[in-house]
Amino acid sequence: MRFLFLLILLGGTGLGIVYPWATTNFTGREIGTYRAYDRTSGYRPVEIALVAADAPVRVLVDLTTLAPPVVKPASAVLTITASTRGETVLAEALNFYDTTPRERSPQLPDPIFRDDAGLIRDVQPGTYRFVIEQGDADNVQIQSVDLILRSGGGEADARAQPIGLSLMAVGFIGLVLSLRRGGGNPQNPNSQPPPPRWGRGRDSQS
């Protein structure tokens, strides 16, 4: 049973965590990475020419900070809007809440946080203007902000994460219970009485 619950836990982790993360960050091909903010020049809009074959376009934002941001889920560290031909096609508030930081290299240890701004599903050929600005969380020490666009970015099945999290809970609880049931104290060999040192066989040897 332990092995079964371990498989359920691993399967739930893959379905609820690994699959959505991999779909967001690795499907499709990268169009490019563009600097949208640094401490020297401040915020600046990014204009990129897209074609219909790029659809759908996954929009990701990397936030490099001097220290991990401490924000509430309802607060926005950054806001992003995308428009083309005067029409807004994407608008999102980014809080980078519950994201795992990474480092570019040991020589550049500042943590980098990535948030998913969403998909531009229908792409009309032309120039797209992306504007990233400061949100209402003003206590974040922002070092730089990068815009990442991925062509043909997939979208995880919305049912996968809740099912995966449920399987993780079932597997974890079952594994803990099975360990408790099978984890009794081992029998102490010294608790058994010693073999008798008397008897007919003993007398015949003496």
Tab-separated table of N, CA, C and O in Angstrom, residues 88-185:
chain	number	residue	atom	x	y	z
A	88	THR	N	-6.408	47.438	-26.969
A	88	THR	CA	-5.753	46.682	-25.896
A	88	THR	C	-6.106	45.204	-26.034
A	88	THR	O	-7.279	44.838	-26.077
A	89	VAL	N	-5.076	44.375	-26.097
A	89	VAL	CA	-5.286	42.932	-26.266
A	89	VAL	C	-4.896	42.148	-25.015
A	89	VAL	O	-5.191	40.953	-24.913
A	90	LEU	N	-4.242	42.813	-24.069
A	90	LEU	CA	-3.840	42.138	-22.830
A	90	LEU	C	-3.659	43.185	-21.751
A	90	LEU	O	-3.033	44.228	-21.980
A	91	ALA	N	-4.209	42.923	-20.579
A	91	ALA	CA	-4.018	43.792	-19.419
A	91	ALA	C	-4.007	42.911	-18.175
A	91	ALA	O	-4.951	42.149	-17.947
A	92	GLU	N	-2.947	43.017	-17.405
A	92	GLU	CA	-2.803	42.104	-16.269
A	92	GLU	C	-2.019	42.782	-15.150
A	92	GLU	O	-1.119	43.591	-15.387
A	93	ALA	N	-2.401	42.456	-13.907
A	93	ALA	CA	-1.640	42.869	-12.731
A	93	ALA	C	-0.808	41.677	-12.259
A	93	ALA	O	-1.306	40.558	-12.164
A	94	LEU	N	0.452	41.922	-11.986
A	94	LEU	CA	1.386	40.860	-11.624
A	94	LEU	C	1.834	41.054	-10.182
A	94	LEU	O	2.334	42.126	-9.823
A	95	ASN	N	1.658	40.021	-9.364
A	95	ASN	CA	2.089	40.141	-7.964
A	95	ASN	C	3.252	39.217	-7.608
A	95	ASN	O	3.800	39.320	-6.513
A	96	PHE	N	3.635	38.307	-8.510
A	96	PHE	CA	4.763	37.406	-8.284
A	96	PHE	C	4.632	36.676	-6.952
A	96	PHE	O	5.625	36.357	-6.298
A	97	TYR	N	3.393	36.442	-6.557
A	97	TYR	CA	3.129	35.785	-5.276
A	97	TYR	C	3.269	34.278	-5.444
A	97	TYR	O	2.792	33.695	-6.402
A	98	ASP	N	3.935	33.658	-4.478
A	98	ASP	CA	4.083	32.202	-4.475
A	98	ASP	C	4.841	31.708	-5.702
A	98	ASP	O	4.503	30.688	-6.296
A	99	THR	N	5.872	32.455	-6.121
A	99	THR	CA	6.734	32.013	-7.209
A	99	THR	C	8.105	31.678	-6.643
A	99	THR	O	8.558	32.285	-5.666
A	100	THR	N	8.784	30.724	-7.256
A	100	THR	CA	10.087	30.271	-6.775
A	100	THR	C	11.188	31.069	-7.466
A	100	THR	O	11.249	31.099	-8.697
A	101	PRO	N	12.070	31.722	-6.697
A	101	PRO	CA	13.130	32.510	-7.331
A	101	PRO	C	14.221	31.623	-7.920
A	101	PRO	O	14.403	30.474	-7.535
A	102	ARG	N	14.947	32.167	-8.856
A	102	ARG	CA	16.113	31.492	-9.408
A	102	ARG	C	17.231	32.518	-9.550
A	102	ARG	O	16.999	33.726	-9.493
A	103	GLU	N	18.451	32.027	-9.733
A	103	GLU	CA	19.601	32.899	-9.922
A	103	GLU	C	20.135	32.739	-11.334
A	103	GLU	O	20.133	31.640	-11.895
A	104	ARG	N	20.599	33.842	-11.928
A	104	ARG	CA	21.182	33.765	-13.269
A	104	ARG	C	22.508	33.017	-13.240
A	104	ARG	O	22.803	32.211	-14.115
A	105	SER	N	23.336	33.287	-12.220
A	105	SER	CA	24.628	32.637	-12.075
A	105	SER	C	25.134	32.914	-10.666
A	105	SER	O	24.643	33.835	-9.992
A	106	PRO	N	26.141	32.148	-10.193
A	106	PRO	CA	26.706	32.450	-8.864
A	106	PRO	C	27.288	33.849	-8.769
A	106	PRO	O	27.342	34.437	-7.691
A	107	GLN	N	27.728	34.425	-9.909
A	107	GLN	CA	28.281	35.779	-9.898
A	107	GLN	C	27.191	36.838	-9.837
A	107	GLN	O	27.462	37.986	-9.493
A	108	LEU	N	25.949	36.473	-10.212
A	108	LEU	CA	24.810	37.405	-10.182
A	108	LEU	C	23.722	36.791	-9.310
A	108	LEU	O	22.778	36.182	-9.798
A	109	PRO	N	23.869	36.926	-7.989
A	109	PRO	CA	22.980	36.195	-7.071
A	109	PRO	C	21.616	36.831	-6.846
A	109	PRO	O	20.818	36.283	-6.088
A	110	ASP	N	21.328	37.994	-7.460
A	110	ASP	CA	20.029	38.627	-7.225
A	110	ASP	C	18.911	37.690	-7.674
A	110	ASP	O	18.953	37.145	-8.781
A	111	PRO	N	17.889	37.471	-6.832
A	111	PRO	CA	16.819	36.535	-7.193
A	111	PRO	C	15.963	37.049	-8.346
A	111	PRO	O	15.690	38.243	-8.457
A	112	ILE	N	15.548	36.122	-9.212
A	112	ILE	CA	14.686	36.432	-10.350
A	112	ILE	C	13.367	35.703	-10.167
A	112	ILE	O	13.346	34.493	-9.949
A	113	PHE	N	12.265	36.434	-10.261
A	113	PHE	CA	10.928	35.870	-10.115
A	113	PHE	C	10.205	35.995	-11.459
A	113	PHE	O	10.279	37.029	-12.114
A	114	ARG	N	9.503	34.927	-11.845
A	114	ARG	CA	8.776	34.930	-13.122
A	114	ARG	C	7.280	34.831	-12.865
A	114	ARG	O	6.836	34.026	-12.050
A	115	ASP	N	6.525	35.656	-13.573
A	115	ASP	CA	5.069	35.589	-13.495
A	115	ASP	C	4.511	35.490	-14.911
A	115	ASP	O	5.102	36.004	-15.868
A	116	ASP	N	3.375	34.823	-15.025
A	116	ASP	CA	2.720	34.607	-16.313
A	116	ASP	C	1.658	35.680	-16.507
A	116	ASP	O	0.702	35.765	-15.737
A	117	ALA	N	1.832	36.495	-17.542
A	117	ALA	CA	0.863	37.562	-17.817
A	117	ALA	C	-0.290	37.093	-18.686
A	117	ALA	O	-1.260	37.827	-18.866
A	118	GLY	N	-0.191	35.898	-19.261
A	118	GLY	CA	-1.306	35.361	-20.037
A	118	GLY	C	-0.952	35.127	-21.494
A	118	GLY	O	0.221	35.177	-21.901
A	119	LEU	N	-1.979	34.859	-22.279
A	119	LEU	CA	-1.833	34.539	-23.699
A	119	LEU	C	-2.490	35.604	-24.571
A	119	LEU	O	-3.563	36.117	-24.238
A	120	ILE	N	-1.834	35.906	-25.675
A	120	ILE	CA	-2.490	36.635	-26.763
A	120	ILE	C	-2.852	35.578	-27.790
A	120	ILE	O	-2.002	35.094	-28.546
A	121	ARG	N	-4.124	35.183	-27.804
A	121	ARG	CA	-4.527	34.032	-28.620
A	121	ARG	C	-4.624	34.365	-30.105
A	121	ARG	O	-4.190	33.595	-30.949
A	122	ASP	N	-5.213	35.490	-30.417
A	122	ASP	CA	-5.368	35.894	-31.818
A	122	ASP	C	-4.370	37.004	-32.120
A	122	ASP	O	-4.434	38.092	-31.531
A	123	VAL	N	-3.460	36.721	-33.024
A	123	VAL	CA	-2.414	37.686	-33.359
A	123	VAL	C	-2.665	38.239	-34.763
A	123	VAL	O	-2.715	37.486	-35.742
A	124	GLN	N	-2.851	39.543	-34.822
A	124	GLN	CA	-2.968	40.229	-36.104
A	124	GLN	C	-1.589	40.744	-36.501
A	124	GLN	O	-0.875	41.314	-35.675
A	125	PRO	N	-1.157	40.527	-37.727
A	125	PRO	CA	0.176	41.003	-38.130
A	125	PRO	C	0.322	42.496	-37.883
A	125	PRO	O	-0.557	43.294	-38.213
A	126	GLY	N	1.423	42.862	-37.248
A	126	GLY	CA	1.659	44.265	-36.966
A	126	GLY	C	2.542	44.433	-35.745
A	126	GLY	O	3.088	43.467	-35.191
A	127	THR	N	2.692	45.677	-35.313
A	127	THR	CA	3.535	46.009	-34.168
A	127	THR	C	2.698	46.016	-32.895
A	127	THR	O	1.630	46.644	-32.845
A	128	TYR	N	3.195	45.310	-31.894
A	128	TYR	CA	2.529	45.240	-30.588
A	128	TYR	C	3.363	46.049	-29.591
A	128	TYR	O	4.587	45.911	-29.520
A	129	ARG	N	2.667	46.849	-28.812
A	129	ARG	CA	3.321	47.715	-27.831
A	129	ARG	C	3.021	47.182	-26.426
A	129	ARG	O	1.850	47.078	-26.036
A	130	PHE	N	4.068	46.847	-25.686
A	130	PHE	CA	3.938	46.323	-24.328
A	130	PHE	C	4.429	47.391	-23.347
A	130	PHE	O	5.553	47.895	-23.481
A	131	VAL	N	3.574	47.725	-22.401
A	131	VAL	CA	3.906	48.751	-21.407
A	131	VAL	C	3.846	48.106	-20.020
A	131	VAL	O	2.791	47.610	-19.597
A	132	ILE	N	4.973	48.105	-19.337
A	132	ILE	CA	5.061	47.593	-17.965
A	132	ILE	C	5.307	48.778	-17.046
A	132	ILE	O	6.180	49.617	-17.305
A	133	GLU	N	4.530	48.835	-15.955
A	133	GLU	CA	4.631	49.948	-15.022
A	133	GLU	C	4.619	49.434	-13.589
A	133	GLU	O	4.279	48.271	-13.326
A	134	GLN	N	4.987	50.328	-12.668
A	134	GLN	CA	4.990	50.007	-11.239
A	134	GLN	C	3.558	49.806	-10.752
A	134	GLN	O	2.640	50.546	-11.121
A	135	GLY	N	3.370	48.773	-9.899
A	135	GLY	CA	2.065	48.539	-9.304
A	135	GLY	C	1.918	49.272	-7.987
A	135	GLY	O	2.677	50.203	-7.683
A	136	ASP	N	0.944	48.847	-7.182
A	136	ASP	CA	0.698	49.532	-5.914
A	136	ASP	C	1.554	49.010	-4.768
A	136	ASP	O	1.495	49.528	-3.665
A	137	ALA	N	2.347	47.955	-4.998
A	137	ALA	CA	3.275	47.465	-3.977
A	137	ALA	C	4.593	48.218	-4.163
A	137	ALA	O	5.406	47.885	-5.027
A	138	ASP	N	4.792	49.259	-3.361
A	138	ASP	CA	5.934	50.152	-3.575
A	138	ASP	C	7.129	49.826	-2.692
A	138	ASP	O	8.092	50.598	-2.633
A	139	ASN	N	7.102	48.670	-1.987
A	139	ASN	CA	8.199	48.328	-1.094
A	139	ASN	C	9.140	47.284	-1.698
A	139	ASN	O	9.935	46.677	-0.989
A	140	VAL	N	9.050	47.060	-3.007
A	140	VAL	CA	9.874	46.062	-3.681
A	140	VAL	C	11.087	46.745	-4.295
A	140	VAL	O	10.954	47.737	-5.025
A	141	GLN	N	12.269	46.232	-4.004
A	141	GLN	CA	13.512	46.798	-4.520
A	141	GLN	C	13.807	46.185	-5.898
A	141	GLN	O	14.518	45.199	-6.015
A	142	ILE	N	13.249	46.794	-6.923
A	142	ILE	CA	13.345	46.243	-8.274
A	142	ILE	C	14.698	46.603	-8.891
A	142	ILE	O	15.101	47.771	-8.898
A	143	GLN	N	15.365	45.578	-9.388
A	143	GLN	CA	16.632	45.771	-10.072
A	143	GLN	C	16.420	45.882	-11.584
A	143	GLN	O	16.978	46.763	-12.229
A	144	SER	N	15.623	44.973	-12.149
A	144	SER	CA	15.341	45.009	-13.584
A	144	SER	C	14.078	44.217	-13.858
A	144	SER	O	13.652	43.389	-13.045
A	145	VAL	N	13.482	44.472	-15.027
A	145	VAL	CA	12.292	43.762	-15.475
A	145	VAL	C	12.498	43.375	-16.932
A	145	VAL	O	12.888	44.215	-17.752
A	146	ASP	N	12.241	42.120	-17.245
A	146	ASP	CA	12.384	41.629	-18.613
A	146	ASP	C	11.054	41.060	-19.099
A	146	ASP	O	10.345	40.364	-18.352
A	147	LEU	N	10.749	41.336	-20.350
A	147	LEU	CA	9.567	40.790	-21.021
A	147	LEU	C	10.009	39.621	-21.894
A	147	LEU	O	10.949	39.749	-22.675
A	148	ILE	N	9.337	38.482	-21.742
A	148	ILE	CA	9.650	37.289	-22.526
A	148	ILE	C	8.417	36.893	-23.313
A	148	ILE	O	7.323	36.756	-22.751
A	149	LEU	N	8.574	36.715	-24.613
A	149	LEU	CA	7.481	36.286	-25.473
A	149	LEU	C	7.808	34.922	-26.060
A	149	LEU	O	8.921	34.687	-26.533
A	150	ARG	N	6.811	34.025	-26.016
A	150	ARG	CA	6.976	32.684	-26.572
A	150	ARG	C	5.877	32.442	-27.600
A	150	ARG	O	4.688	32.642	-27.322
A	151	SER	N	6.280	32.028	-28.792
A	151	SER	CA	5.335	31.747	-29.864
A	151	SER	C	4.803	30.329	-29.738
A	151	SER	O	5.544	29.392	-29.404
A	152	GLY	N	3.501	30.168	-29.995
A	152	GLY	CA	2.894	28.850	-29.914
A	152	GLY	C	2.828	28.306	-28.515
A	152	GLY	O	2.799	27.089	-28.316
A	153	GLY	N	2.822	29.203	-27.528
A	153	GLY	CA	2.781	28.764	-26.139
A	153	GLY	C	1.500	28.018	-25.822
A	153	GLY	O	0.400	28.468	-26.137
A	154	GLY	N	1.658	26.852	-25.224
A	154	GLY	CA	0.486	26.045	-24.889
A	154	GLY	C	-0.207	26.551	-23.633
A	154	GLY	O	0.291	27.411	-22.915
A	155	GLU	N	-1.373	25.994	-23.382
A	155	GLU	CA	-2.161	26.360	-22.209
A	155	GLU	C	-2.563	25.082	-21.492
A	155	GLU	O	-3.158	24.183	-22.083
A	156	ALA	N	-2.190	24.995	-20.210
A	156	ALA	CA	-2.483	23.795	-19.443
A	156	ALA	C	-3.987	23.627	-19.265
A	156	ALA	O	-4.736	24.597	-19.153
A	157	ASP	N	-4.425	22.372	-19.259
A	157	ASP	CA	-5.829	22.060	-19.010
A	157	ASP	C	-6.208	22.562	-17.624
A	157	ASP	O	-5.545	22.241	-16.633
A	158	ALA	N	-7.267	23.360	-17.536
A	158	ALA	CA	-7.674	23.942	-16.257
A	158	ALA	C	-8.054	22.888	-15.236
A	158	ALA	O	-8.025	23.140	-14.026
A	159	ARG	N	-8.412	21.697	-15.686
A	159	ARG	CA	-8.794	20.644	-14.744
A	159	ARG	C	-7.602	19.945	-14.130
A	159	ARG	O	-7.740	19.248	-13.126
A	160	ALA	N	-6.424	20.100	-14.717
A	160	ALA	CA	-5.266	19.317	-14.291
A	160	ALA	C	-4.819	19.681	-12.885
A	160	ALA	O	-4.553	18.798	-12.059
A	161	GLN	N	-4.718	20.978	-12.581
A	161	GLN	CA	-4.166	21.376	-11.293
A	161	GLN	C	-5.039	20.950	-10.114
A	161	GLN	O	-4.521	20.355	-9.153
A	162	PRO	N	-6.360	21.211	-10.117
A	162	PRO	CA	-7.152	20.756	-8.964
A	162	PRO	C	-7.158	19.247	-8.802
A	162	PRO	O	-7.123	18.736	-7.676
A	163	ILE	N	-7.176	18.501	-9.920
A	163	ILE	CA	-7.122	17.045	-9.822
A	163	ILE	C	-5.779	16.613	-9.252
A	163	ILE	O	-5.693	15.739	-8.372
A	164	GLY	N	-4.703	17.228	-9.738
A	164	GLY	CA	-3.377	16.881	-9.251
A	164	GLY	C	-3.204	17.183	-7.776
A	164	GLY	O	-2.641	16.371	-7.022
A	165	LEU	N	-3.694	18.330	-7.316
A	165	LEU	CA	-3.587	18.674	-5.898
A	165	LEU	C	-4.397	17.709	-5.032
A	165	LEU	O	-3.979	17.350	-3.925
A	166	SER	N	-5.555	17.278	-5.530
A	166	SER	CA	-6.363	16.303	-4.783
A	166	SER	C	-5.629	14.967	-4.669
A	166	SER	O	-5.613	14.337	-3.601
A	167	LEU	N	-5.007	14.533	-5.769
A	167	LEU	CA	-4.244	13.289	-5.725
A	167	LEU	C	-3.052	13.410	-4.782
A	167	LEU	O	-2.717	12.445	-4.070
A	168	MET	N	-2.407	14.575	-4.760
A	168	MET	CA	-1.303	14.781	-3.824
A	168	MET	C	-1.761	14.632	-2.385
A	168	MET	O	-1.082	14.006	-1.564
A	169	ALA	N	-2.929	15.201	-2.072
A	169	ALA	CA	-3.449	15.102	-0.704
A	169	ALA	C	-3.778	13.654	-0.344
A	169	ALA	O	-3.434	13.172	0.741
A	170	VAL	N	-4.431	12.939	-1.268
A	170	VAL	CA	-4.771	11.543	-1.010
A	170	VAL	C	-3.511	10.712	-0.825
A	170	VAL	O	-3.390	9.892	0.103
A	171	GLY	N	-2.543	10.883	-1.707
A	171	GLY	CA	-1.307	10.117	-1.616
A	171	GLY	C	-0.535	10.407	-0.350
A	171	GLY	O	-0.013	9.493	0.291
A	172	PHE	N	-0.465	11.686	0.049
A	172	PHE	CA	0.281	12.049	1.243
A	172	PHE	C	-0.380	11.479	2.504
A	172	PHE	O	0.288	10.884	3.359
A	173	ILE	N	-1.703	11.666	2.602
A	173	ILE	CA	-2.405	11.162	3.790
A	173	ILE	C	-2.311	9.641	3.862
A	173	ILE	O	-2.049	9.059	4.923
A	174	GLY	N	-2.524	8.959	2.732
A	174	GLY	CA	-2.432	7.511	2.717
A	174	GLY	C	-1.045	7.013	3.069
A	174	GLY	O	-0.885	6.013	3.785
A	175	LEU	N	-0.024	7.715	2.582
A	175	LEU	CA	1.350	7.306	2.888
A	175	LEU	C	1.653	7.467	4.364
A	175	LEU	O	2.278	6.592	4.978
A	176	VAL	N	1.206	8.574	4.952
A	176	VAL	CA	1.438	8.789	6.381
A	176	VAL	C	0.732	7.722	7.216
A	176	VAL	O	1.306	7.154	8.151
A	177	LEU	N	-0.527	7.423	6.874
A	177	LEU	CA	-1.272	6.413	7.637
A	177	LEU	C	-0.643	5.031	7.492
A	177	LEU	O	-0.567	4.273	8.465
A	178	SER	N	-0.196	4.678	6.298
A	178	SER	CA	0.409	3.362	6.105
A	178	SER	C	1.723	3.244	6.860
A	178	SER	O	2.062	2.174	7.368
A	179	LEU	N	2.463	4.345	6.958
A	179	LEU	CA	3.715	4.308	7.724
A	179	LEU	C	3.448	4.153	9.204
A	179	LEU	O	4.186	3.459	9.911
A	180	ARG	N	2.375	4.784	9.688
A	180	ARG	CA	2.045	4.658	11.119
A	180	ARG	C	1.595	3.245	11.469
A	180	ARG	O	1.972	2.697	12.489
A	181	ARG	N	0.790	2.666	10.574
A	181	ARG	CA	0.295	1.322	10.861
A	181	ARG	C	1.403	0.279	10.808
A	181	ARG	O	1.397	-0.668	11.574
A	182	GLY	N	2.323	0.451	9.899
A	182	GLY	CA	3.379	-0.544	9.755
A	182	GLY	C	4.627	-0.208	10.516
A	182	GLY	O	5.630	-0.910	10.406
A	183	GLY	N	4.592	0.854	11.290
A	183	GLY	CA	5.810	1.296	11.967
A	183	GLY	C	5.819	0.978	13.439
A	183	GLY	O	6.280	1.790	14.246
A	184	GLY	N	5.299	-0.186	13.858
A	184	GLY	CA	5.321	-0.568	15.264
A	184	GLY	C	6.729	-0.798	15.749
A	184	GLY	O	7.674	-0.967	14.978
A	185	ASN	N	6.893	-0.823	17.072
A	185	ASN	CA	8.211	-1.032	17.637
A	185	ASN	C	8.707	-2.434	17.331
A	185	ASN	O	7.982	-3.411	17.536
